[in-house]
Coordinates of C-alpha atoms in Angstrom, one line a residue:
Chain A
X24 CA -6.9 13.9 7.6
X25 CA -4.4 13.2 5.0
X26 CA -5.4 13.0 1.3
X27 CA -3.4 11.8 -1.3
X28 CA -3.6 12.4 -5.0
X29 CA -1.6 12.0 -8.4
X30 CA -1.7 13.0 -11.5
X31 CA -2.2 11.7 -14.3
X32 CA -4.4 8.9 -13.7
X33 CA -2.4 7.0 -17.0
X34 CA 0.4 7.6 -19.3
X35 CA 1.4 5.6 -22.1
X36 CA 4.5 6.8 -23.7
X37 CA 7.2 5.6 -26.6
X38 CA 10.1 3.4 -25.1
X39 CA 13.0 5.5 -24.4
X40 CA 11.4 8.3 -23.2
X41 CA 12.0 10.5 -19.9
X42 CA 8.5 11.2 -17.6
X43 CA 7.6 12.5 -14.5
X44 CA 4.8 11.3 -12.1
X45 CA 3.3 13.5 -9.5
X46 CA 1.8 13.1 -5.9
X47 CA 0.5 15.5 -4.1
X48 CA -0.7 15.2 -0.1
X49 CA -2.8 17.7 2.2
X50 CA -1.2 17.2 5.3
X51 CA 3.0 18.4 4.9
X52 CA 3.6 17.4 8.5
X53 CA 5.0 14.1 7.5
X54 CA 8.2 12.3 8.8
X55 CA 8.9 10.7 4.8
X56 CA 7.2 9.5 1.7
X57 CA 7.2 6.3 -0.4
X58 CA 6.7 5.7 -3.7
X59 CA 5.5 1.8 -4.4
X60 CA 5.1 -0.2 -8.2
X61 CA 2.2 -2.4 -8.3
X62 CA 2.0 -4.9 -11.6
X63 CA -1.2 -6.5 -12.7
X64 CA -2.4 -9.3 -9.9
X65 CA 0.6 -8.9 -8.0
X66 CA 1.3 -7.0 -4.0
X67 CA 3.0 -3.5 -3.8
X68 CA 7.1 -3.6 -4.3
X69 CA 8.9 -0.5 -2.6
X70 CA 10.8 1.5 -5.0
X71 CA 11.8 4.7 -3.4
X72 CA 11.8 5.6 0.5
X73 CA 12.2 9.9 0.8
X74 CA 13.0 11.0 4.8
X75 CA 11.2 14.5 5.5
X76 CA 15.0 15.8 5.8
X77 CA 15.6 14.4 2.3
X78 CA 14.6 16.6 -0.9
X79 CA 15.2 13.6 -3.2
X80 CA 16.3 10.2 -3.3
X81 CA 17.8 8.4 -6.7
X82 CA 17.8 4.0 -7.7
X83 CA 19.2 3.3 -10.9
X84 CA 16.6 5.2 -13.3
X85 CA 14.3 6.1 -10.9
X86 CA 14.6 9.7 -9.2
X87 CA 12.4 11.2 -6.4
X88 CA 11.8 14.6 -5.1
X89 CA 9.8 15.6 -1.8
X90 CA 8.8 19.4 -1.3
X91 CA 7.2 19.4 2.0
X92 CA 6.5 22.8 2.0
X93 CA 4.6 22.5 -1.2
X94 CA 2.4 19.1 -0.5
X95 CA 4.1 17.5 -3.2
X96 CA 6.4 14.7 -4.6
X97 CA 7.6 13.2 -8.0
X98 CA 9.2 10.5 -9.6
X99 CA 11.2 10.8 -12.3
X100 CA 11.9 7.6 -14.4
X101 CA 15.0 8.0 -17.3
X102 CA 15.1 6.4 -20.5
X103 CA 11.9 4.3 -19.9
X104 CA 11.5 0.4 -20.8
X105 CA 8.7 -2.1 -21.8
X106 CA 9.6 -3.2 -18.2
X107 CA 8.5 -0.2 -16.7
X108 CA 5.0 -0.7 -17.7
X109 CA 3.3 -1.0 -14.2
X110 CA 0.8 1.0 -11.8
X111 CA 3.0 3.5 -9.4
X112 CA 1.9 4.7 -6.0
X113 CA 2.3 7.1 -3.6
X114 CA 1.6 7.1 0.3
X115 CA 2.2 9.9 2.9
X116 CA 1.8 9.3 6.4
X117 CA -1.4 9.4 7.8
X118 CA -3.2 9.4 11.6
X119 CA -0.4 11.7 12.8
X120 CA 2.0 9.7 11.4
X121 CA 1.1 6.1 12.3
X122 CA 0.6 4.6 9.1
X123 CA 0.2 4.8 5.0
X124 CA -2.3 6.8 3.2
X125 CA -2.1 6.2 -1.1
X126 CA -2.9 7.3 -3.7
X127 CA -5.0 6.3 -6.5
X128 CA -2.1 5.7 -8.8
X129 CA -1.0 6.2 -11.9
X130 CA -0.8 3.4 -14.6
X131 CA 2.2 3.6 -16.8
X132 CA 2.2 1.8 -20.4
X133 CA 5.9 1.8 -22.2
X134 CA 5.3 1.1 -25.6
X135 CA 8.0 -0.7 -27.1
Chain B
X210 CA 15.6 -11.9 3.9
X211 CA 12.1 -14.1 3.4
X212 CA 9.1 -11.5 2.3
X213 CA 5.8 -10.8 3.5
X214 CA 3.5 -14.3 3.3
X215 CA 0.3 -14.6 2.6
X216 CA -2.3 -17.1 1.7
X217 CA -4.4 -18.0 0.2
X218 CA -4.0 -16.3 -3.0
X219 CA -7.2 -16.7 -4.3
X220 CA -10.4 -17.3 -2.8
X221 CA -14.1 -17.2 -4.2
X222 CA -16.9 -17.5 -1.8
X223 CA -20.7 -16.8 -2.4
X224 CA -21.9 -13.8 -0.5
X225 CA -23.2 -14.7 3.7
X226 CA -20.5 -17.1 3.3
X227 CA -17.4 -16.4 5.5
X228 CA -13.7 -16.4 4.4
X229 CA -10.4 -15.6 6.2
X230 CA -7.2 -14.6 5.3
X231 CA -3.9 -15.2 7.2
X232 CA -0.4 -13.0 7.1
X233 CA 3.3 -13.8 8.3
X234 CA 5.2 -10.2 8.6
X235 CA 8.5 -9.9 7.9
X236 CA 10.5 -11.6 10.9
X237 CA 11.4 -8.1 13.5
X238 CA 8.5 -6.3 12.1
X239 CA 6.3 -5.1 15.1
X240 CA 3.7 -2.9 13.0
X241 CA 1.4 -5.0 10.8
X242 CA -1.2 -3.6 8.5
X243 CA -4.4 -5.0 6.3
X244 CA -5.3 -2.9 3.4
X245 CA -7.7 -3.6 0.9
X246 CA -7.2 -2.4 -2.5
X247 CA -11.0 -2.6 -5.0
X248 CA -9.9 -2.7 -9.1
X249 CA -8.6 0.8 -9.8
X250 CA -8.3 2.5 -6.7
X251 CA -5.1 2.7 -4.0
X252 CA -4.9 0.6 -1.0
X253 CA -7.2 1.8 1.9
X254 CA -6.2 0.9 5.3
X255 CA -8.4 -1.6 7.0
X256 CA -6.5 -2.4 10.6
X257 CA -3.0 -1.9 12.0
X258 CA -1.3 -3.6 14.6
X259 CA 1.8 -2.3 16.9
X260 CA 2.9 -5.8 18.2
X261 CA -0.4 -7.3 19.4
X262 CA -1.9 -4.3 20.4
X263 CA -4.4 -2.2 17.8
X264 CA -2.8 0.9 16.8
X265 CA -5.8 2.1 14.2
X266 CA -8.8 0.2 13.0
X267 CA -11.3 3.5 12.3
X268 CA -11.5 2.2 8.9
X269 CA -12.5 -1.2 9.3
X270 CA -16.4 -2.3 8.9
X271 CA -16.1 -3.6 12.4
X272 CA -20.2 -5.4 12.2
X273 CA -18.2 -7.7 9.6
X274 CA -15.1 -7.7 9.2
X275 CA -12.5 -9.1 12.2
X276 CA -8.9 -9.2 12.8
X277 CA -6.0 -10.8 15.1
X278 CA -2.7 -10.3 15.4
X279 CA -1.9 -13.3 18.5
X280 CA 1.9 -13.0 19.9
X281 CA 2.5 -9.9 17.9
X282 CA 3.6 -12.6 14.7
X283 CA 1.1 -14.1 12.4
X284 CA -2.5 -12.4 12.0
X285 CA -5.7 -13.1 10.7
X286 CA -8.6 -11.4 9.2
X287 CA -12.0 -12.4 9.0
X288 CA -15.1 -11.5 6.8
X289 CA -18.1 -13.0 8.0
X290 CA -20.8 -12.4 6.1
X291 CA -19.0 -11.3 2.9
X292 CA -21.2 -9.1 0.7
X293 CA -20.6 -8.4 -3.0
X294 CA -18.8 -5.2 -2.0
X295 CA -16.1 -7.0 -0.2
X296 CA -14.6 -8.3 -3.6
X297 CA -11.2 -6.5 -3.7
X298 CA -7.5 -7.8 -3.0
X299 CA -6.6 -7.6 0.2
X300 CA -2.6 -6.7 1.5
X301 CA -0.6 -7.6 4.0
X302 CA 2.0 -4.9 4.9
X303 CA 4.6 -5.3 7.3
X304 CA 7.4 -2.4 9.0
X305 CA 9.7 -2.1 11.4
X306 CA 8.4 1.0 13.0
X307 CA 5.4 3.4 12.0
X308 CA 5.0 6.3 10.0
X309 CA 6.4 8.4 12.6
X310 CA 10.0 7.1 12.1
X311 CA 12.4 8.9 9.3
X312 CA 13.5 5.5 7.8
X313 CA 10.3 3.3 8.3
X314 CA 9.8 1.7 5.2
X315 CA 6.6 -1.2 4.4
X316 CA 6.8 -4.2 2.7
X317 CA 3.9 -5.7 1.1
X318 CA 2.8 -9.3 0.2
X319 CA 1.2 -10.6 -2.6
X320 CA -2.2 -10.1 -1.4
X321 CA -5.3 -12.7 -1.8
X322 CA -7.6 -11.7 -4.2
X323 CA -11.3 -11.9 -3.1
X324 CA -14.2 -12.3 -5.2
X325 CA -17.8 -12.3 -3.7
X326 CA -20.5 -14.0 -6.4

């Protein structure tokens, strides 16, 4: 059964600032990985897609990395904004592959 | 491209009462799913749908809660009778294939939020 967690659970850092969000998964026999921003009261909006062949995948400031071997994946976000300031998720394939499993999140503050 | 739909986006019932929620998937989409996501914790997968047909609903609290996918489009889920526990916002997610496929990639709607007093 597929288990997802990430670490840390919230991060508030200074505007301008470089960070790195980790997401780690039980099961590495996954086909790809996505990483999802969630803001307050609103649905999930796709951010980053990773293919199992992939090792990372970049848009704009956002960066992601998939080590399959190693259970594990991470975004990297450059020169953070105010605008950044939003709940980020992971989810792995679960059910041999059929569908999502997430995370628990992590909730980014950017502090202007 | 229009996005996933959902509606409504609010509801408050009073617990026994019933509520449903309806979805319109992203036109070509053949796998639909329903998570629902309580205050602070990821999306859990409730039911998903490969065109009409249930693909997983192992997760779903099948003595209340209910869901339809008619003509593989629109679908509808159902709580009936809600209980304080089923206050949470509940998602709408729509893809092209399943997990199983390299480039499968979901898309999410708003979500209705659910409260239960």
């Amino acid at each position: 059964k597929q288990e997802v967690t990430q670490i840390p659970a919230a991060l508030s850092v200074p505007e301008g600032e470089n960070l790195v969000l980790n997401c780690s998964f039980t099961d590495s026999a996954i086909y790809n990985l996505q990483w999802f921003r969630q803001d307050p009261g609103k649905g999930l909006t796709s951010l980053l897609l990773i293919q199992s062949s992939q090792r990372e995948q970049t848009s704009g400031r956002l960066n992601a990395s998939l080590d399959k071997s190693s259970g594990r994946s991470t975004l990297y976000i450059a020169a953070s904004q105010p605008g950044d300031s939003a709940t980020y998720l992971c989810a792995a394939p679960g059910n041999y592959g059929q569908n999502f499993v997430f995370g628990p999140g992590t909730r980014l503050s950017v502090l202007p | 491209e229009a996005g996933v739909a959902q509606s409504p986006r609010y509801k408050i019932i009073e617990k026994r009462q019933s509520v449903a929620f309806w979805c319109n998937p992203i036109s070509g989409h053949a796998t639909l799913y329903w998570y629902q996501q309580i205050l602070g914790q990821g999306p859990k997968l409730l039911i998903q749908f490969q065109n009409n047909g249930v693909v997983d609903d192992s997760q779903l609290p099948k003595d209340r809660f209910s869901a339809e996918r008619l003509k593989g489009v629109d679908s509808t889920l159902k709580i009936q009778p809600a209980k304080l526990e089923d206050s949470a916002v509940y998602l709408c997610a729509s893809s092209f294939g399943t997990g199983r496929d390299l480039n499968t990639e979901a898309f999410f709607g708003q979500g209705t939020r659910l409260t239960v007093v």
